[in-house]
């Protein structure tokens, strides 16, 4: 089966390569938007062989934390409580864990708040959101289990298990709709599942049909609009593209690739992230960041793309 055509966009920037060379190492990004000075926003990203990098929008490294084998990462800006970063920990393949950090947005340094267990099995995917004032994390394990966890920061870091979900085969990417807590999980070979708040049974809302979405399903990202609209983006890794879906009905809304340009194309993308708002002249209406699985001759890195350019290219503006 031949995949559907994909519009081509160009990256407007890229990060420095991760430190692990000649390996499948870079994996997942998370974007923090600086509301006071958007051009000084930051990207936290994983080198899954070594730890967490912090980059500026110029792609330069601002900080690094040697966290070991961390796969996926997400962050939430809690205002006065700071920017909380957390990542799936794979240092013990038999027992998943989550490492939690606070990001110093002025220096780009990460400080470890603590680490807690997240279920029996190998940690893999990860996503997080502030839902109704509660910090919630989601930990997809390689065995198909997805655990929802409440993270309490005070008086000390603690986790509370809220519910356990499951897909039949290996999941990884996930994203939470911050408006109501709806969870989307990518089952790599099957498609994208949607779990309503509080429910344990999911609905398969996008299949890996070999046309719109080509396995493996990898990173997921969301662009909320109004009450329940916007877009969901998925890494269609099997054909080096990205699939767009319109919310809330998950109707296909086009496909795109990051093509060869000043900063090169992307191949075999794992993690992605998408953040609304202005990030300066190059990203006036949102920022999309994608892992590049082949940044030869250098180590893998992350590409930065204007969301406005993606909407224009796919006919969604």
PDB file of C-alpha atoms in Angstrom:
ATOM      1  CA  UNK A   1       0.000   0.000   0.000  1.00  0.00           C
ATOM      2  CA  UNK A   2       1.319   3.447  -0.936  1.00  0.00           C
ATOM      3  CA  UNK A   3       1.071   6.248   1.600  1.00  0.00           C
ATOM      4  CA  UNK A   4      -0.811   9.430   0.735  1.00  0.00           C
ATOM      5  CA  UNK A   5       1.180  12.413  -0.575  1.00  0.00           C
ATOM      6  CA  UNK A   6       2.757  14.681   2.031  1.00  0.00           C
ATOM      7  CA  UNK A   7       3.334  18.427   1.755  1.00  0.00           C
ATOM      8  CA  UNK A   8       6.934  19.511   2.276  1.00  0.00           C
ATOM      9  CA  UNK A   9       8.013  22.124   4.814  1.00  0.00           C
ATOM     10  CA  UNK A  10      11.498  23.344   5.718  1.00  0.00           C
ATOM     11  CA  UNK A  11      13.009  23.572   9.175  1.00  0.00           C
ATOM     12  CA  UNK A  12      13.898  27.064  10.361  1.00  0.00           C
ATOM     13  CA  UNK A  13      16.410  25.810  12.901  1.00  0.00           C
ATOM     14  CA  UNK A  14      18.001  22.780  14.514  1.00  0.00           C
ATOM     15  CA  UNK A  15      19.672  21.863  17.766  1.00  0.00           C
ATOM     16  CA  UNK A  16      23.255  20.878  18.263  1.00  0.00           C
ATOM     17  CA  UNK A  17      23.642  17.093  18.041  1.00  0.00           C
ATOM     18  CA  UNK A  18      23.236  15.002  21.163  1.00  0.00           C
ATOM     19  CA  UNK A  19      26.428  13.768  22.754  1.00  0.00           C
ATOM     20  CA  UNK A  20      26.022  10.088  21.917  1.00  0.00           C
ATOM     21  CA  UNK A  21      27.443   9.579  18.418  1.00  0.00           C
ATOM     22  CA  UNK A  22      26.826   6.670  16.033  1.00  0.00           C
ATOM     23  CA  UNK A  23      23.798   5.499  18.030  1.00  0.00           C
ATOM     24  CA  UNK A  24      20.012   5.766  17.959  1.00  0.00           C
ATOM     25  CA  UNK A  25      20.182   8.249  20.817  1.00  0.00           C
ATOM     26  CA  UNK A  26      18.111  11.443  20.405  1.00  0.00           C
ATOM     27  CA  UNK A  27      14.465  10.685  21.074  1.00  0.00           C
ATOM     28  CA  UNK A  28      11.916  13.140  22.452  1.00  0.00           C
ATOM     29  CA  UNK A  29      11.590  16.944  22.886  1.00  0.00           C
ATOM     30  CA  UNK A  30       9.468  19.156  25.142  1.00  0.00           C
ATOM     31  CA  UNK A  31       9.000  22.908  24.598  1.00  0.00           C
ATOM     32  CA  UNK A  32       8.869  25.643  27.226  1.00  0.00           C
ATOM     33  CA  UNK A  33       7.598  28.985  25.946  1.00  0.00           C
ATOM     34  CA  UNK A  34       8.957  32.058  27.725  1.00  0.00           C
ATOM     35  CA  UNK A  35       5.872  34.321  28.008  1.00  0.00           C
ATOM     36  CA  UNK A  36       7.960  37.389  28.820  1.00  0.00           C
ATOM     37  CA  UNK A  37      10.467  36.916  25.987  1.00  0.00           C
ATOM     38  CA  UNK A  38       9.381  34.170  23.555  1.00  0.00           C
ATOM     39  CA  UNK A  39      12.696  34.246  21.688  1.00  0.00           C
ATOM     40  CA  UNK A  40      14.317  33.038  24.929  1.00  0.00           C
ATOM     41  CA  UNK A  41      12.186  29.909  25.092  1.00  0.00           C
ATOM     42  CA  UNK A  42      13.777  26.516  25.739  1.00  0.00           C
ATOM     43  CA  UNK A  43      13.621  22.938  24.490  1.00  0.00           C
ATOM     44  CA  UNK A  44      14.312  19.989  26.774  1.00  0.00           C
ATOM     45  CA  UNK A  45      15.225  16.823  24.878  1.00  0.00           C
ATOM     46  CA  UNK A  46      16.452  13.309  25.589  1.00  0.00           C
ATOM     47  CA  UNK A  47      19.619  11.518  24.664  1.00  0.00           C
ATOM     48  CA  UNK A  48      18.244   8.133  25.626  1.00  0.00           C
ATOM     49  CA  UNK A  49      21.746   6.754  26.168  1.00  0.00           C
ATOM     50  CA  UNK A  50      22.894   9.536  28.492  1.00  0.00           C
ATOM     51  CA  UNK A  51      20.392  12.075  29.840  1.00  0.00           C
ATOM     52  CA  UNK A  52      18.566  15.345  29.234  1.00  0.00           C
ATOM     53  CA  UNK A  53      19.703  18.322  27.162  1.00  0.00           C
ATOM     54  CA  UNK A  54      18.333  21.859  27.361  1.00  0.00           C
ATOM     55  CA  UNK A  55      18.583  23.959  24.179  1.00  0.00           C
ATOM     56  CA  UNK A  56      17.728  27.536  23.253  1.00  0.00           C
ATOM     57  CA  UNK A  57      15.813  28.350  20.078  1.00  0.00           C
ATOM     58  CA  UNK A  58      19.187  29.035  18.469  1.00  0.00           C
ATOM     59  CA  UNK A  59      19.887  25.337  18.921  1.00  0.00           C
ATOM     60  CA  UNK A  60      22.761  25.919  21.315  1.00  0.00           C
ATOM     61  CA  UNK A  61      23.070  23.768  24.393  1.00  0.00           C
ATOM     62  CA  UNK A  62      22.101  25.541  27.614  1.00  0.00           C
ATOM     63  CA  UNK A  63      22.367  22.629  30.014  1.00  0.00           C
ATOM     64  CA  UNK A  64      22.713  18.878  30.424  1.00  0.00           C
ATOM     65  CA  UNK A  65      21.731  16.478  33.199  1.00  0.00           C
ATOM     66  CA  UNK A  66      23.306  12.999  33.214  1.00  0.00           C
ATOM     67  CA  UNK A  67      20.093  11.110  33.940  1.00  0.00           C
ATOM     68  CA  UNK A  68      21.173   7.854  32.316  1.00  0.00           C
ATOM     69  CA  UNK A  69      18.693   5.927  30.162  1.00  0.00           C
ATOM     70  CA  UNK A  70      15.729   8.280  29.782  1.00  0.00           C
ATOM     71  CA  UNK A  71      13.428   7.867  26.797  1.00  0.00           C
ATOM     72  CA  UNK A  72      10.525  10.340  26.617  1.00  0.00           C
ATOM     73  CA  UNK A  73      10.177  13.723  28.302  1.00  0.00           C
ATOM     74  CA  UNK A  74       7.490  16.324  28.963  1.00  0.00           C
ATOM     75  CA  UNK A  75       7.170  19.545  30.943  1.00  0.00           C
ATOM     76  CA  UNK A  76       4.517  21.717  32.562  1.00  0.00           C
ATOM     77  CA  UNK A  77       4.797  25.380  33.542  1.00  0.00           C
ATOM     78  CA  UNK A  78       3.179  25.726  36.992  1.00  0.00           C
ATOM     79  CA  UNK A  79       3.795  29.453  37.297  1.00  0.00           C
ATOM     80  CA  UNK A  80       5.055  30.289  40.794  1.00  0.00           C
ATOM     81  CA  UNK A  81       5.847  26.601  41.438  1.00  0.00           C
ATOM     82  CA  UNK A  82       8.202  26.629  38.476  1.00  0.00           C
ATOM     83  CA  UNK A  83       8.613  24.597  35.319  1.00  0.00           C
ATOM     84  CA  UNK A  84       8.443  20.888  36.095  1.00  0.00           C
ATOM     85  CA  UNK A  85      10.184  18.463  33.743  1.00  0.00           C
ATOM     86  CA  UNK A  86       9.778  14.694  33.959  1.00  0.00           C
ATOM     87  CA  UNK A  87      11.111  11.792  31.917  1.00  0.00           C
ATOM     88  CA  UNK A  88      10.600   8.038  31.621  1.00  0.00           C
ATOM     89  CA  UNK A  89      13.476   6.184  33.272  1.00  0.00           C
ATOM     90  CA  UNK A  90      14.722   2.940  31.672  1.00  0.00           C
ATOM     91  CA  UNK A  91      17.789   2.379  33.847  1.00  0.00           C
ATOM     92  CA  UNK A  92      16.105  -0.735  35.303  1.00  0.00           C
ATOM     93  CA  UNK A  93      14.422  -2.635  32.420  1.00  0.00           C
ATOM     94  CA  UNK A  94      12.313  -4.656  34.861  1.00  0.00           C
ATOM     95  CA  UNK A  95      10.873  -1.668  36.738  1.00  0.00           C
ATOM     96  CA  UNK A  96       9.800   1.590  35.128  1.00  0.00           C
ATOM     97  CA  UNK A  97      10.464   4.849  36.922  1.00  0.00           C
ATOM     98  CA  UNK A  98       9.929   8.564  36.413  1.00  0.00           C
ATOM     99  CA  UNK A  99      12.572  11.189  37.113  1.00  0.00           C
ATOM    100  CA  UNK A 100      11.204  14.621  38.052  1.00  0.00           C
ATOM    101  CA  UNK A 101      13.145  17.890  37.723  1.00  0.00           C
ATOM    102  CA  UNK A 102      12.675  21.629  38.074  1.00  0.00           C
ATOM    103  CA  UNK A 103      13.967  23.707  35.160  1.00  0.00           C
ATOM    104  CA  UNK A 104      15.788  26.949  35.882  1.00  0.00           C
ATOM    105  CA  UNK A 105      14.529  28.932  32.915  1.00  0.00           C
ATOM    106  CA  UNK A 106      17.168  31.641  33.362  1.00  0.00           C
ATOM    107  CA  UNK A 107      20.171  29.308  33.230  1.00  0.00           C
ATOM    108  CA  UNK A 108      18.800  26.237  31.451  1.00  0.00           C
ATOM    109  CA  UNK A 109      19.897  23.990  34.311  1.00  0.00           C
ATOM    110  CA  UNK A 110      17.839  21.053  35.582  1.00  0.00           C
ATOM    111  CA  UNK A 111      17.704  20.107  39.273  1.00  0.00           C
ATOM    112  CA  UNK A 112      16.484  16.647  40.232  1.00  0.00           C
ATOM    113  CA  UNK A 113      13.519  16.681  42.612  1.00  0.00           C
ATOM    114  CA  UNK A 114      13.333  12.914  42.883  1.00  0.00           C
ATOM    115  CA  UNK A 115      12.532   9.614  41.273  1.00  0.00           C
ATOM    116  CA  UNK A 116       9.696   7.168  41.836  1.00  0.00           C
ATOM    117  CA  UNK A 117       8.559   3.824  40.490  1.00  0.00           C
ATOM    118  CA  UNK A 118       5.991   3.740  37.688  1.00  0.00           C
ATOM    119  CA  UNK A 119       5.131   0.061  37.307  1.00  0.00           C
ATOM    120  CA  UNK A 120       6.586  -3.385  36.638  1.00  0.00           C
ATOM    121  CA  UNK A 121       8.075  -3.450  33.149  1.00  0.00           C
ATOM    122  CA  UNK A 122      10.366  -1.368  30.971  1.00  0.00           C
ATOM    123  CA  UNK A 123       9.637   2.358  30.945  1.00  0.00           C
ATOM    124  CA  UNK A 124       9.175   3.820  27.478  1.00  0.00           C
ATOM    125  CA  UNK A 125       6.755   6.603  26.656  1.00  0.00           C
ATOM    126  CA  UNK A 126       5.796   9.556  28.817  1.00  0.00           C
ATOM    127  CA  UNK A 127       3.500  12.578  28.839  1.00  0.00           C
ATOM    128  CA  UNK A 128       2.218  14.997  31.448  1.00  0.00           C
ATOM    129  CA  UNK A 129      -0.315  17.803  31.948  1.00  0.00           C
ATOM    130  CA  UNK A 130      -1.800  20.111  34.555  1.00  0.00           C
ATOM    131  CA  UNK A 131      -5.424  18.951  34.827  1.00  0.00           C
ATOM    132  CA  UNK A 132      -7.609  21.054  37.094  1.00  0.00           C
ATOM    133  CA  UNK A 133      -4.635  22.096  39.213  1.00  0.00           C
ATOM    134  CA  UNK A 134      -3.326  18.532  39.556  1.00  0.00           C
ATOM    135  CA  UNK A 135      -0.087  17.456  37.891  1.00  0.00           C
ATOM    136  CA  UNK A 136      -0.735  14.168  36.117  1.00  0.00           C
ATOM    137  CA  UNK A 137       1.751  11.917  34.369  1.00  0.00           C
ATOM    138  CA  UNK A 138       1.188   8.988  32.013  1.00  0.00           C
ATOM    139  CA  UNK A 139       3.681   6.146  31.750  1.00  0.00           C
ATOM    140  CA  UNK A 140       3.292   3.761  28.770  1.00  0.00           C
ATOM    141  CA  UNK A 141       5.396   0.634  29.299  1.00  0.00           C
ATOM    142  CA  UNK A 142       6.675  -1.696  26.594  1.00  0.00           C
ATOM    143  CA  UNK A 143       4.281  -4.412  27.778  1.00  0.00           C
ATOM    144  CA  UNK A 144       1.240  -2.314  26.844  1.00  0.00           C
ATOM    145  CA  UNK A 145       0.361  -1.006  30.297  1.00  0.00           C
ATOM    146  CA  UNK A 146      -0.264   2.741  30.665  1.00  0.00           C
ATOM    147  CA  UNK A 147      -0.357   4.090  34.218  1.00  0.00           C
ATOM    148  CA  UNK A 148      -1.907   7.432  35.160  1.00  0.00           C
ATOM    149  CA  UNK A 149      -0.111   9.001  38.110  1.00  0.00           C
ATOM    150  CA  UNK A 150      -0.729  12.138  40.164  1.00  0.00           C
ATOM    151  CA  UNK A 151       2.531  13.888  41.051  1.00  0.00           C
ATOM    152  CA  UNK A 152       2.490  15.834  44.317  1.00  0.00           C
ATOM    153  CA  UNK A 153       5.387  18.267  44.739  1.00  0.00           C
ATOM    154  CA  UNK A 154       4.796  19.333  48.340  1.00  0.00           C
ATOM    155  CA  UNK A 155       5.721  18.848  51.064  1.00  0.00           C
ATOM    156  CA  UNK A 156       7.985  16.336  49.297  1.00  0.00           C
ATOM    157  CA  UNK A 157       7.793  14.667  45.914  1.00  0.00           C
ATOM    158  CA  UNK A 158       5.303  11.788  45.906  1.00  0.00           C
ATOM    159  CA  UNK A 159       3.301   9.788  43.357  1.00  0.00           C
ATOM    160  CA  UNK A 160      -0.286   8.511  43.550  1.00  0.00           C
ATOM    161  CA  UNK A 161      -1.529   5.894  41.079  1.00  0.00           C
ATOM    162  CA  UNK A 162      -4.908   6.921  39.641  1.00  0.00           C
ATOM    163  CA  UNK A 163      -5.772   4.297  37.010  1.00  0.00           C
ATOM    164  CA  UNK A 164      -4.254   1.616  34.822  1.00  0.00           C
ATOM    165  CA  UNK A 165      -4.951   1.436  31.077  1.00  0.00           C
ATOM    166  CA  UNK A 166      -3.816  -1.045  28.476  1.00  0.00           C
ATOM    167  CA  UNK A 167      -3.251  -1.548  24.765  1.00  0.00           C
ATOM    168  CA  UNK A 168      -2.548  -4.950  23.212  1.00  0.00           C
ATOM    169  CA  UNK A 169       0.986  -4.366  21.941  1.00  0.00           C
ATOM    170  CA  UNK A 170       3.884  -1.950  22.469  1.00  0.00           C
ATOM    171  CA  UNK A 171       2.937   1.728  22.941  1.00  0.00           C
ATOM    172  CA  UNK A 172       5.226   4.740  23.175  1.00  0.00           C
ATOM    173  CA  UNK A 173       4.059   8.225  22.255  1.00  0.00           C
ATOM    174  CA  UNK A 174       1.284   9.823  24.249  1.00  0.00           C
ATOM    175  CA  UNK A 175      -0.177  13.273  24.719  1.00  0.00           C
ATOM    176  CA  UNK A 176      -2.800  14.767  27.031  1.00  0.00           C
ATOM    177  CA  UNK A 177      -5.417  17.317  26.033  1.00  0.00           C
ATOM    178  CA  UNK A 178      -4.895  19.929  28.773  1.00  0.00           C
ATOM    179  CA  UNK A 179      -8.482  21.147  28.445  1.00  0.00           C
ATOM    180  CA  UNK A 180     -10.138  18.049  29.900  1.00  0.00           C
ATOM    181  CA  UNK A 181      -7.530  15.343  30.437  1.00  0.00           C
ATOM    182  CA  UNK A 182      -8.350  13.221  27.393  1.00  0.00           C
ATOM    183  CA  UNK A 183      -5.375  10.941  26.749  1.00  0.00           C
ATOM    184  CA  UNK A 184      -4.085   9.857  23.327  1.00  0.00           C
ATOM    185  CA  UNK A 185      -1.720   6.869  23.169  1.00  0.00           C
ATOM    186  CA  UNK A 186       0.154   5.564  20.142  1.00  0.00           C
ATOM    187  CA  UNK A 187       0.219   1.763  19.857  1.00  0.00           C
ATOM    188  CA  UNK A 188       3.157   1.490  17.482  1.00  0.00           C
ATOM    189  CA  UNK A 189       1.841  -1.097  15.033  1.00  0.00           C
ATOM    190  CA  UNK A 190      -1.916  -0.532  15.474  1.00  0.00           C
ATOM    191  CA  UNK A 191      -2.719   3.166  15.671  1.00  0.00           C
ATOM    192  CA  UNK A 192      -3.826   5.933  18.045  1.00  0.00           C
ATOM    193  CA  UNK A 193      -6.101   5.268  21.020  1.00  0.00           C
ATOM    194  CA  UNK A 194      -8.186   7.834  22.862  1.00  0.00           C
ATOM    195  CA  UNK A 195      -9.039   7.404  26.545  1.00  0.00           C
ATOM    196  CA  UNK A 196     -11.709   9.666  28.000  1.00  0.00           C
ATOM    197  CA  UNK A 197     -11.059  11.097  31.477  1.00  0.00           C
ATOM    198  CA  UNK A 198     -11.618   8.471  34.153  1.00  0.00           C
ATOM    199  CA  UNK A 199     -12.278   5.649  31.686  1.00  0.00           C
ATOM    200  CA  UNK A 200     -10.177   2.496  31.397  1.00  0.00           C
ATOM    201  CA  UNK A 201     -11.416   1.361  27.970  1.00  0.00           C
ATOM    202  CA  UNK A 202     -10.014   3.231  24.981  1.00  0.00           C
ATOM    203  CA  UNK A 203     -11.270   3.905  21.460  1.00  0.00           C
ATOM    204  CA  UNK A 204      -9.056   3.337  18.412  1.00  0.00           C
ATOM    205  CA  UNK A 205      -9.435   6.676  16.623  1.00  0.00           C
ATOM    206  CA  UNK A 206      -6.731   6.384  13.914  1.00  0.00           C
ATOM    207  CA  UNK A 207      -5.410   3.122  12.483  1.00  0.00           C
ATOM    208  CA  UNK A 208      -2.042   2.484  10.877  1.00  0.00           C
ATOM    209  CA  UNK A 209      -3.635   2.118   7.451  1.00  0.00           C
ATOM    210  CA  UNK A 210      -0.405   2.492   5.460  1.00  0.00           C
ATOM    211  CA  UNK A 211      -1.748   5.638   3.808  1.00  0.00           C
ATOM    212  CA  UNK A 212      -2.484   8.435   6.311  1.00  0.00           C
ATOM    213  CA  UNK A 213      -0.533   6.793   9.133  1.00  0.00           C
ATOM    214  CA  UNK A 214       2.335   4.368   8.485  1.00  0.00           C
ATOM    215  CA  UNK A 215       3.707   2.211  11.313  1.00  0.00           C
ATOM    216  CA  UNK A 216       5.514   2.714  13.546  1.00  0.00           C
ATOM    217  CA  UNK A 217       3.348   5.306  15.274  1.00  0.00           C
ATOM    218  CA  UNK A 218       5.816   7.294  17.358  1.00  0.00           C
ATOM    219  CA  UNK A 219       5.516  10.782  18.879  1.00  0.00           C
ATOM    220  CA  UNK A 220       2.169  12.528  19.394  1.00  0.00           C
ATOM    221  CA  UNK A 221       1.524  16.251  19.875  1.00  0.00           C
ATOM    222  CA  UNK A 222      -1.607  18.369  20.287  1.00  0.00           C
ATOM    223  CA  UNK A 223      -2.701  21.867  19.239  1.00  0.00           C
ATOM    224  CA  UNK A 224      -5.839  22.795  21.205  1.00  0.00           C
ATOM    225  CA  UNK A 225      -8.273  25.386  19.805  1.00  0.00           C
ATOM    226  CA  UNK A 226     -11.412  26.714  21.523  1.00  0.00           C
ATOM    227  CA  UNK A 227     -13.451  24.197  23.529  1.00  0.00           C
ATOM    228  CA  UNK A 228     -12.646  20.940  21.753  1.00  0.00           C
ATOM    229  CA  UNK A 229     -11.096  21.804  18.372  1.00  0.00           C
ATOM    230  CA  UNK A 230      -7.559  21.940  17.065  1.00  0.00           C
ATOM    231  CA  UNK A 231      -5.204  19.286  15.725  1.00  0.00           C
ATOM    232  CA  UNK A 232      -3.404  16.131  16.747  1.00  0.00           C
ATOM    233  CA  UNK A 233      -0.051  15.395  15.059  1.00  0.00           C
ATOM    234  CA  UNK A 234       1.536  11.935  14.883  1.00  0.00           C
ATOM    235  CA  UNK A 235       4.960  10.821  13.722  1.00  0.00           C
ATOM    236  CA  UNK A 236       4.289   8.438  10.824  1.00  0.00           C
ATOM    237  CA  UNK A 237       7.727   6.904  11.171  1.00  0.00           C
ATOM    238  CA  UNK A 238       7.322   4.245   8.503  1.00  0.00           C
ATOM    239  CA  UNK A 239       7.405   6.784   5.681  1.00  0.00           C
ATOM    240  CA  UNK A 240       9.305   9.668   7.327  1.00  0.00           C
ATOM    241  CA  UNK A 241       6.202  11.859   7.505  1.00  0.00           C
ATOM    242  CA  UNK A 242       3.772  13.393  10.003  1.00  0.00           C
ATOM    243  CA  UNK A 243       0.007  12.822  10.021  1.00  0.00           C
ATOM    244  CA  UNK A 244      -2.407  15.609  10.912  1.00  0.00           C
ATOM    245  CA  UNK A 245      -5.861  14.985  12.405  1.00  0.00           C
ATOM    246  CA  UNK A 246      -8.555  17.532  13.167  1.00  0.00           C
ATOM    247  CA  UNK A 247     -10.092  17.490  16.632  1.00  0.00           C
ATOM    248  CA  UNK A 248     -12.450  16.461  18.045  1.00  0.00           C
ATOM    249  CA  UNK A 249     -13.470  13.863  15.424  1.00  0.00           C
ATOM    250  CA  UNK A 250      -9.899  12.873  14.382  1.00  0.00           C
ATOM    251  CA  UNK A 251     -10.694  13.481  10.713  1.00  0.00           C
ATOM    252  CA  UNK A 252      -7.498  13.304   8.592  1.00  0.00           C
ATOM    253  CA  UNK A 253      -6.326  16.859   7.856  1.00  0.00           C
ATOM    254  CA  UNK A 254      -3.286  16.212   5.668  1.00  0.00           C
ATOM    255  CA  UNK A 255       0.279  15.004   5.950  1.00  0.00           C
ATOM    256  CA  UNK A 256       3.662  16.723   5.802  1.00  0.00           C
ATOM    257  CA  UNK A 257       7.393  16.043   5.714  1.00  0.00           C
ATOM    258  CA  UNK A 258      10.361  18.123   6.788  1.00  0.00           C
ATOM    259  CA  UNK A 259      12.362  18.337   3.576  1.00  0.00           C
ATOM    260  CA  UNK A 260      15.953  19.070   2.737  1.00  0.00           C
ATOM    261  CA  UNK A 261      16.702  22.757   3.219  1.00  0.00           C
ATOM    262  CA  UNK A 262      19.189  24.852   5.129  1.00  0.00           C
ATOM    263  CA  UNK A 263      18.939  22.521   8.117  1.00  0.00           C
ATOM    264  CA  UNK A 264      18.221  19.238   6.346  1.00  0.00           C
ATOM    265  CA  UNK A 265      15.340  16.791   6.315  1.00  0.00           C
ATOM    266  CA  UNK A 266      14.128  14.464   9.062  1.00  0.00           C
ATOM    267  CA  UNK A 267      14.027  10.692   8.879  1.00  0.00           C
ATOM    268  CA  UNK A 268      12.585   8.052  11.205  1.00  0.00           C
ATOM    269  CA  UNK A 269      11.275  10.577  13.702  1.00  0.00           C
ATOM    270  CA  UNK A 270      10.631   9.340  17.225  1.00  0.00           C
ATOM    271  CA  UNK A 271       9.433  12.141  19.499  1.00  0.00           C
ATOM    272  CA  UNK A 272       7.727  15.415  18.560  1.00  0.00           C
ATOM    273  CA  UNK A 273       6.280  18.411  20.404  1.00  0.00           C
ATOM    274  CA  UNK A 274       4.115  21.362  19.441  1.00  0.00           C
ATOM    275  CA  UNK A 275       3.511  24.583  21.384  1.00  0.00           C
ATOM    276  CA  UNK A 276       1.165  27.509  20.625  1.00  0.00           C
ATOM    277  CA  UNK A 277       1.955  31.203  20.706  1.00  0.00           C
ATOM    278  CA  UNK A 278       4.635  33.382  19.181  1.00  0.00           C
ATOM    279  CA  UNK A 279       8.244  32.248  19.501  1.00  0.00           C
ATOM    280  CA  UNK A 280       9.688  35.188  17.598  1.00  0.00           C
ATOM    281  CA  UNK A 281       9.999  36.062  13.932  1.00  0.00           C
ATOM    282  CA  UNK A 282      10.829  32.541  12.730  1.00  0.00           C
ATOM    283  CA  UNK A 283       7.929  30.956  14.614  1.00  0.00           C
ATOM    284  CA  UNK A 284       5.209  33.620  14.755  1.00  0.00           C
ATOM    285  CA  UNK A 285       2.272  31.308  15.461  1.00  0.00           C
ATOM    286  CA  UNK A 286       3.639  28.234  17.184  1.00  0.00           C
ATOM    287  CA  UNK A 287       6.642  25.915  17.209  1.00  0.00           C
ATOM    288  CA  UNK A 288       6.914  22.280  16.097  1.00  0.00           C
ATOM    289  CA  UNK A 289       9.996  20.265  17.110  1.00  0.00           C
ATOM    290  CA  UNK A 290      10.863  16.832  15.706  1.00  0.00           C
ATOM    291  CA  UNK A 291      13.647  14.357  16.412  1.00  0.00           C
ATOM    292  CA  UNK A 292      15.821  13.601  13.376  1.00  0.00           C
ATOM    293  CA  UNK A 293      16.869   9.971  13.219  1.00  0.00           C
ATOM    294  CA  UNK A 294      19.552  10.583  10.577  1.00  0.00           C
ATOM    295  CA  UNK A 295      21.565  13.752  10.971  1.00  0.00           C
ATOM    296  CA  UNK A 296      24.636  12.328   9.208  1.00  0.00           C
ATOM    297  CA  UNK A 297      27.532  12.803   9.458  1.00  0.00           C
ATOM    298  CA  UNK A 298      26.821  14.187  12.928  1.00  0.00           C
ATOM    299  CA  UNK A 299      24.889  12.588  15.781  1.00  0.00           C
ATOM    300  CA  UNK A 300      21.105  12.786  15.845  1.00  0.00           C
ATOM    301  CA  UNK A 301      19.419  16.066  16.724  1.00  0.00           C
ATOM    302  CA  UNK A 302      16.101  17.948  16.668  1.00  0.00           C
ATOM    303  CA  UNK A 303      14.623  20.173  13.944  1.00  0.00           C
ATOM    304  CA  UNK A 304      12.522  23.309  14.575  1.00  0.00           C
ATOM    305  CA  UNK A 305       9.636  24.186  12.222  1.00  0.00           C
ATOM    306  CA  UNK A 306       7.115  27.030  12.093  1.00  0.00           C
ATOM    307  CA  UNK A 307       3.593  25.771  12.830  1.00  0.00           C
ATOM    308  CA  UNK A 308       2.303  28.527  10.545  1.00  0.00           C
ATOM    309  CA  UNK A 309       4.332  27.021   7.684  1.00  0.00           C
ATOM    310  CA  UNK A 310       2.843  23.572   8.393  1.00  0.00           C
ATOM    311  CA  UNK A 311      -0.738  24.898   8.352  1.00  0.00           C
ATOM    312  CA  UNK A 312      -0.057  26.788   5.105  1.00  0.00           C
ATOM    313  CA  UNK A 313       1.511  23.765   3.419  1.00  0.00           C
ATOM    314  CA  UNK A 314      -1.311  21.414   4.397  1.00  0.00           C
ATOM    315  CA  UNK A 315      -4.114  23.869   3.511  1.00  0.00           C
ATOM    316  CA  UNK A 316      -5.378  24.233   7.066  1.00  0.00           C
ATOM    317  CA  UNK A 317      -5.301  28.063   7.295  1.00  0.00           C
TER     318      UNK A 317
END
